[in-house]
Amino acid sequence: MNSINKSYTLITGASEGLGKALAIECASRGMNLILVALPGIELHQLSSYIRREYKVLVYEFGLNLTIEESRHFLWEKVMENNLPVTMLINNAGIGNTYDFDECDFEIYQCQIQLNVMATVHITHLFLPELKKHPRSFILNVSSLCVFFYLPKKQVYGATKSFIYFFSKSLRKELKKYKISVTVLCPGGMNSNPSFYLLHRSGSWITQAAAMDPEDVAGIAIKDLIRGKERIIPGKWNRFFLWLDTMLPGWLKTKITDRQMKRLTKLKTDQLLKGIILNDNKEAA
Ligand SMILES: NC(=O)c1ccc[n+]([C@@H]2O[C@H](COP(=O)([O-])OP(=O)(O)OC[C@H]3O[C@@H](n4cnc5c(N)ncnc54)[C@H](OP(=O)(O)O)[C@@H]3O)[C@@H](O)[C@H]2O)c1
């Protein structure tokens, strides 16, 4: 067993989509897991499946990470159980595709709490643990949208830009501790039925570029272990970035505006679920 096999990989937002695919990818490489998602049967089913199929150790935590105390609780439990964490994957995140004034403020609050605050807080809590090991890794999930200023993605895009800057800057700082920080910038992924429908409602370019989370996860873990600074999975997504450097600004704006107009509004089930959980906690 190498040091990765003896240690744990902590993945947030692990019950479905990219997080689930990352969990399975890590388990297939013999890594033990700490999986976190909102409370629900999916996380439990996934943990049981992984234990059975891959014979690795799995801890599961059903927690709402928009709540500060939940993040503390997670850290306390991991410390109590003396789980050596050498890989931290901040994947939990929620997006939406609405005009700014179409969404309630609570939606944005929840999005910022999860996409930004949870990533910063969990990284801060687990950094001393990551520093203890000869080699550790942090993977932060941003988005390809940070390179384009898209309408209907104002707050989401800003949260992901934060993650991009945070990761690139932190990477420089943590190099001396042999902690490799990587930022993943996926384009559209068919990570759940809502996203599948969203991408289907787009143009042929959107449909062709949308990737399966399993493919993104495979690329992400391989490149994370290699210590890559930035991962842009998929040749279409890299082509879009290249095109962005070639086209004049007015044409880029015209193209992106047209693409975004075609997309149907993504119903923010996840956001609402998070807010309802928050409300219940406050009411309790
Ligand atoms: N899908 C795309 O097209 C796309 C593109 C670029 C970047 N990304 C980014 O990739 C990451 C994963 O996206 P995805 O599409 O795979 O997401 P997803 O399918 O919606 O899954 C989100 C995961 O996060 C968990 N989660 C949601 N709210 C939470 C909360 N308050 N506390 C704890 N866990 C919570 C969910 O748990 P439950 O299921 O148990 O509720 C689920 O496991 C996100 O950071 C997203 O911004 C996605």
PDB file of C-alpha atoms in Angstrom, residues 68-196:
ATOM      1  CA  GLU A  68     -20.817  27.223   9.483  1.00  0.00           C
ATOM      2  CA  GLU A  69     -21.439  24.843  12.402  1.00  0.00           C
ATOM      3  CA  SER A  70     -21.828  21.908   9.998  1.00  0.00           C
ATOM      4  CA  ARG A  71     -18.352  22.593   8.617  1.00  0.00           C
ATOM      5  CA  HIS A  72     -16.944  22.629  12.180  1.00  0.00           C
ATOM      6  CA  PHE A  73     -18.831  19.435  12.973  1.00  0.00           C
ATOM      7  CA  LEU A  74     -17.247  17.727   9.939  1.00  0.00           C
ATOM      8  CA  TRP A  75     -13.757  18.779  10.973  1.00  0.00           C
ATOM      9  CA  GLU A  76     -14.320  17.695  14.601  1.00  0.00           C
ATOM     10  CA  LYS A  77     -15.552  14.251  13.556  1.00  0.00           C
ATOM     11  CA  VAL A  78     -12.610  13.702  11.196  1.00  0.00           C
ATOM     12  CA  MET A  79     -10.171  14.752  13.941  1.00  0.00           C
ATOM     13  CA  GLU A  80     -11.930  12.633  16.591  1.00  0.00           C
ATOM     14  CA  ASN A  81     -11.577   9.583  14.362  1.00  0.00           C
ATOM     15  CA  ASN A  82      -7.922  10.374  13.583  1.00  0.00           C
ATOM     16  CA  LEU A  83      -8.469  10.118   9.847  1.00  0.00           C
ATOM     17  CA  PRO A  84      -5.344  11.207   7.964  1.00  0.00           C
ATOM     18  CA  VAL A  85      -6.585  13.455   5.147  1.00  0.00           C
ATOM     19  CA  THR A  86      -4.098  13.921   2.308  1.00  0.00           C
ATOM     20  CA  MET A  87      -6.515  14.958  -0.411  1.00  0.00           C
ATOM     21  CA  LEU A  88      -9.256  17.564  -0.121  1.00  0.00           C
ATOM     22  CA  ILE A  89     -11.743  18.022  -2.962  1.00  0.00           C
ATOM     23  CA  ASN A  90     -13.965  21.083  -2.654  1.00  0.00           C
ATOM     24  CA  ASN A  91     -16.593  20.158  -5.195  1.00  0.00           C
ATOM     25  CA  ALA A  92     -19.954  21.118  -3.637  1.00  0.00           C
ATOM     26  CA  GLY A  93     -21.378  24.021  -5.542  1.00  0.00           C
ATOM     27  CA  ILE A  94     -24.662  25.230  -6.937  1.00  0.00           C
ATOM     28  CA  GLY A  95     -25.374  27.153 -10.080  1.00  0.00           C
ATOM     29  CA  ASN A  96     -28.311  28.778 -11.786  1.00  0.00           C
ATOM     30  CA  THR A  97     -29.233  30.444 -15.046  1.00  0.00           C
ATOM     31  CA  TYR A  98     -31.443  33.421 -14.237  1.00  0.00           C
ATOM     32  CA  ASP A  99     -31.435  37.131 -14.826  1.00  0.00           C
ATOM     33  CA  PHE A 100     -30.140  38.775 -11.638  1.00  0.00           C
ATOM     34  CA  ASP A 101     -33.475  40.307 -10.593  1.00  0.00           C
ATOM     35  CA  GLU A 102     -35.394  37.072 -11.198  1.00  0.00           C
ATOM     36  CA  CYS A 103     -33.874  35.340  -8.164  1.00  0.00           C
ATOM     37  CA  ASP A 104     -34.557  35.941  -4.483  1.00  0.00           C
ATOM     38  CA  PHE A 105     -31.609  37.280  -2.509  1.00  0.00           C
ATOM     39  CA  GLU A 106     -31.653  34.085  -0.382  1.00  0.00           C
ATOM     40  CA  ILE A 107     -30.659  32.087  -3.455  1.00  0.00           C
ATOM     41  CA  TYR A 108     -27.534  34.201  -3.930  1.00  0.00           C
ATOM     42  CA  GLN A 109     -26.770  34.085  -0.227  1.00  0.00           C
ATOM     43  CA  CYS A 110     -26.936  30.293  -0.310  1.00  0.00           C
ATOM     44  CA  GLN A 111     -24.814  30.139  -3.474  1.00  0.00           C
ATOM     45  CA  ILE A 112     -22.093  32.325  -1.965  1.00  0.00           C
ATOM     46  CA  GLN A 113     -22.173  30.377   1.310  1.00  0.00           C
ATOM     47  CA  LEU A 114     -21.690  27.055  -0.439  1.00  0.00           C
ATOM     48  CA  ASN A 115     -19.487  27.922  -3.426  1.00  0.00           C
ATOM     49  CA  VAL A 116     -17.242  30.413  -1.630  1.00  0.00           C
ATOM     50  CA  MET A 117     -17.508  30.246   2.159  1.00  0.00           C
ATOM     51  CA  ALA A 118     -17.628  26.458   2.471  1.00  0.00           C
ATOM     52  CA  THR A 119     -14.557  26.086   0.238  1.00  0.00           C
ATOM     53  CA  VAL A 120     -12.551  28.685   2.143  1.00  0.00           C
ATOM     54  CA  HIS A 121     -13.678  27.478   5.560  1.00  0.00           C
ATOM     55  CA  ILE A 122     -13.126  23.749   4.916  1.00  0.00           C
ATOM     56  CA  THR A 123      -9.711  24.448   3.388  1.00  0.00           C
ATOM     57  CA  HIS A 124      -8.804  26.559   6.420  1.00  0.00           C
ATOM     58  CA  LEU A 125      -9.990  23.896   8.863  1.00  0.00           C
ATOM     59  CA  PHE A 126      -8.154  21.036   7.142  1.00  0.00           C
ATOM     60  CA  LEU A 127      -4.929  22.807   6.220  1.00  0.00           C
ATOM     61  CA  PRO A 128      -3.083  21.860   9.445  1.00  0.00           C
ATOM     62  CA  GLU A 129      -4.018  18.228   8.760  1.00  0.00           C
ATOM     63  CA  LEU A 130      -2.861  18.414   5.118  1.00  0.00           C
ATOM     64  CA  LYS A 131       0.432  19.969   6.236  1.00  0.00           C
ATOM     65  CA  LYS A 132       1.220  16.962   8.443  1.00  0.00           C
ATOM     66  CA  HIS A 133       1.811  14.660   5.473  1.00  0.00           C
ATOM     67  CA  PRO A 134       4.791  14.456   3.133  1.00  0.00           C
ATOM     68  CA  ARG A 135       2.547  15.127   0.105  1.00  0.00           C
ATOM     69  CA  SER A 136      -1.027  16.438   0.022  1.00  0.00           C
ATOM     70  CA  PHE A 137      -3.456  17.701  -2.594  1.00  0.00           C
ATOM     71  CA  ILE A 138      -6.297  20.207  -2.813  1.00  0.00           C
ATOM     72  CA  LEU A 139      -8.682  20.219  -5.760  1.00  0.00           C
ATOM     73  CA  ASN A 140     -11.064  23.154  -6.008  1.00  0.00           C
ATOM     74  CA  VAL A 141     -13.877  22.997  -8.537  1.00  0.00           C
ATOM     75  CA  SER A 142     -14.329  26.248 -10.437  1.00  0.00           C
ATOM     76  CA  SER A 143     -15.884  26.486 -13.914  1.00  0.00           C
ATOM     77  CA  LEU A 144     -15.031  27.324 -17.501  1.00  0.00           C
ATOM     78  CA  CYS A 145     -17.416  30.261 -17.168  1.00  0.00           C
ATOM     79  CA  VAL A 146     -14.714  32.222 -15.283  1.00  0.00           C
ATOM     80  CA  PHE A 147     -13.088  32.978 -18.649  1.00  0.00           C
ATOM     81  CA  PHE A 148     -16.279  34.428 -20.167  1.00  0.00           C
ATOM     82  CA  TYR A 149     -18.553  37.043 -18.673  1.00  0.00           C
ATOM     83  CA  LEU A 150     -21.881  35.394 -19.261  1.00  0.00           C
ATOM     84  CA  PRO A 151     -25.305  36.903 -18.744  1.00  0.00           C
ATOM     85  CA  LYS A 152     -27.455  34.869 -16.290  1.00  0.00           C
ATOM     86  CA  LYS A 153     -24.291  33.673 -14.541  1.00  0.00           C
ATOM     87  CA  GLN A 154     -23.426  36.885 -12.642  1.00  0.00           C
ATOM     88  CA  VAL A 155     -23.279  35.584  -9.070  1.00  0.00           C
ATOM     89  CA  TYR A 156     -22.394  32.004  -9.952  1.00  0.00           C
ATOM     90  CA  GLY A 157     -19.588  33.167 -12.274  1.00  0.00           C
ATOM     91  CA  ALA A 158     -18.307  35.518  -9.582  1.00  0.00           C
ATOM     92  CA  THR A 159     -18.208  32.705  -6.998  1.00  0.00           C
ATOM     93  CA  LYS A 160     -16.263  30.534  -9.424  1.00  0.00           C
ATOM     94  CA  SER A 161     -13.868  33.394 -10.249  1.00  0.00           C
ATOM     95  CA  PHE A 162     -13.238  33.649  -6.521  1.00  0.00           C
ATOM     96  CA  ILE A 163     -12.392  29.935  -6.423  1.00  0.00           C
ATOM     97  CA  TYR A 164     -10.080  30.340  -9.420  1.00  0.00           C
ATOM     98  CA  PHE A 165      -8.126  33.220  -7.866  1.00  0.00           C
ATOM     99  CA  PHE A 166      -8.120  31.589  -4.428  1.00  0.00           C
ATOM    100  CA  SER A 167      -6.699  28.343  -5.835  1.00  0.00           C
ATOM    101  CA  LYS A 168      -3.988  29.906  -7.995  1.00  0.00           C
ATOM    102  CA  SER A 169      -2.829  32.135  -5.177  1.00  0.00           C
ATOM    103  CA  LEU A 170      -2.971  29.439  -2.509  1.00  0.00           C
ATOM    104  CA  ARG A 171      -0.975  27.101  -4.745  1.00  0.00           C
ATOM    105  CA  LYS A 172       2.004  29.478  -4.591  1.00  0.00           C
ATOM    106  CA  GLU A 173       1.729  29.749  -0.822  1.00  0.00           C
ATOM    107  CA  LEU A 174       1.420  26.027  -0.086  1.00  0.00           C
ATOM    108  CA  LYS A 175       4.154  24.813  -2.409  1.00  0.00           C
ATOM    109  CA  LYS A 176       6.659  24.953   0.445  1.00  0.00           C
ATOM    110  CA  TYR A 177       4.538  22.454   2.416  1.00  0.00           C
ATOM    111  CA  LYS A 178       4.389  20.048  -0.540  1.00  0.00           C
ATOM    112  CA  ILE A 179       0.667  20.669  -0.851  1.00  0.00           C
ATOM    113  CA  SER A 180      -0.329  20.828  -4.481  1.00  0.00           C
ATOM    114  CA  VAL A 181      -3.365  23.015  -5.218  1.00  0.00           C
ATOM    115  CA  THR A 182      -5.224  22.441  -8.469  1.00  0.00           C
ATOM    116  CA  VAL A 183      -8.205  24.267  -9.913  1.00  0.00           C
ATOM    117  CA  LEU A 184     -10.628  22.371 -12.129  1.00  0.00           C
ATOM    118  CA  CYS A 185     -12.606  24.365 -14.709  1.00  0.00           C
ATOM    119  CA  PRO A 186     -15.185  22.103 -16.295  1.00  0.00           C
ATOM    120  CA  GLY A 187     -17.486  23.321 -19.026  1.00  0.00           C
ATOM    121  CA  GLY A 188     -21.061  22.020 -19.151  1.00  0.00           C
ATOM    122  CA  MET A 189     -21.490  18.583 -17.593  1.00  0.00           C
ATOM    123  CA  ASN A 190     -24.487  16.277 -17.801  1.00  0.00           C
ATOM    124  CA  SER A 191     -24.214  15.747 -14.083  1.00  0.00           C
ATOM    125  CA  ASN A 192     -27.912  15.339 -13.297  1.00  0.00           C
ATOM    126  CA  PRO A 193     -31.241  15.398 -15.200  1.00  0.00           C
ATOM    127  CA  SER A 194     -31.645  19.198 -14.787  1.00  0.00           C
ATOM    128  CA  PHE A 195     -28.240  19.869 -16.335  1.00  0.00           C
ATOM    129  CA  TYR A 196     -28.881  17.331 -19.058  1.00  0.00           C
TER     130      TYR A 196
END
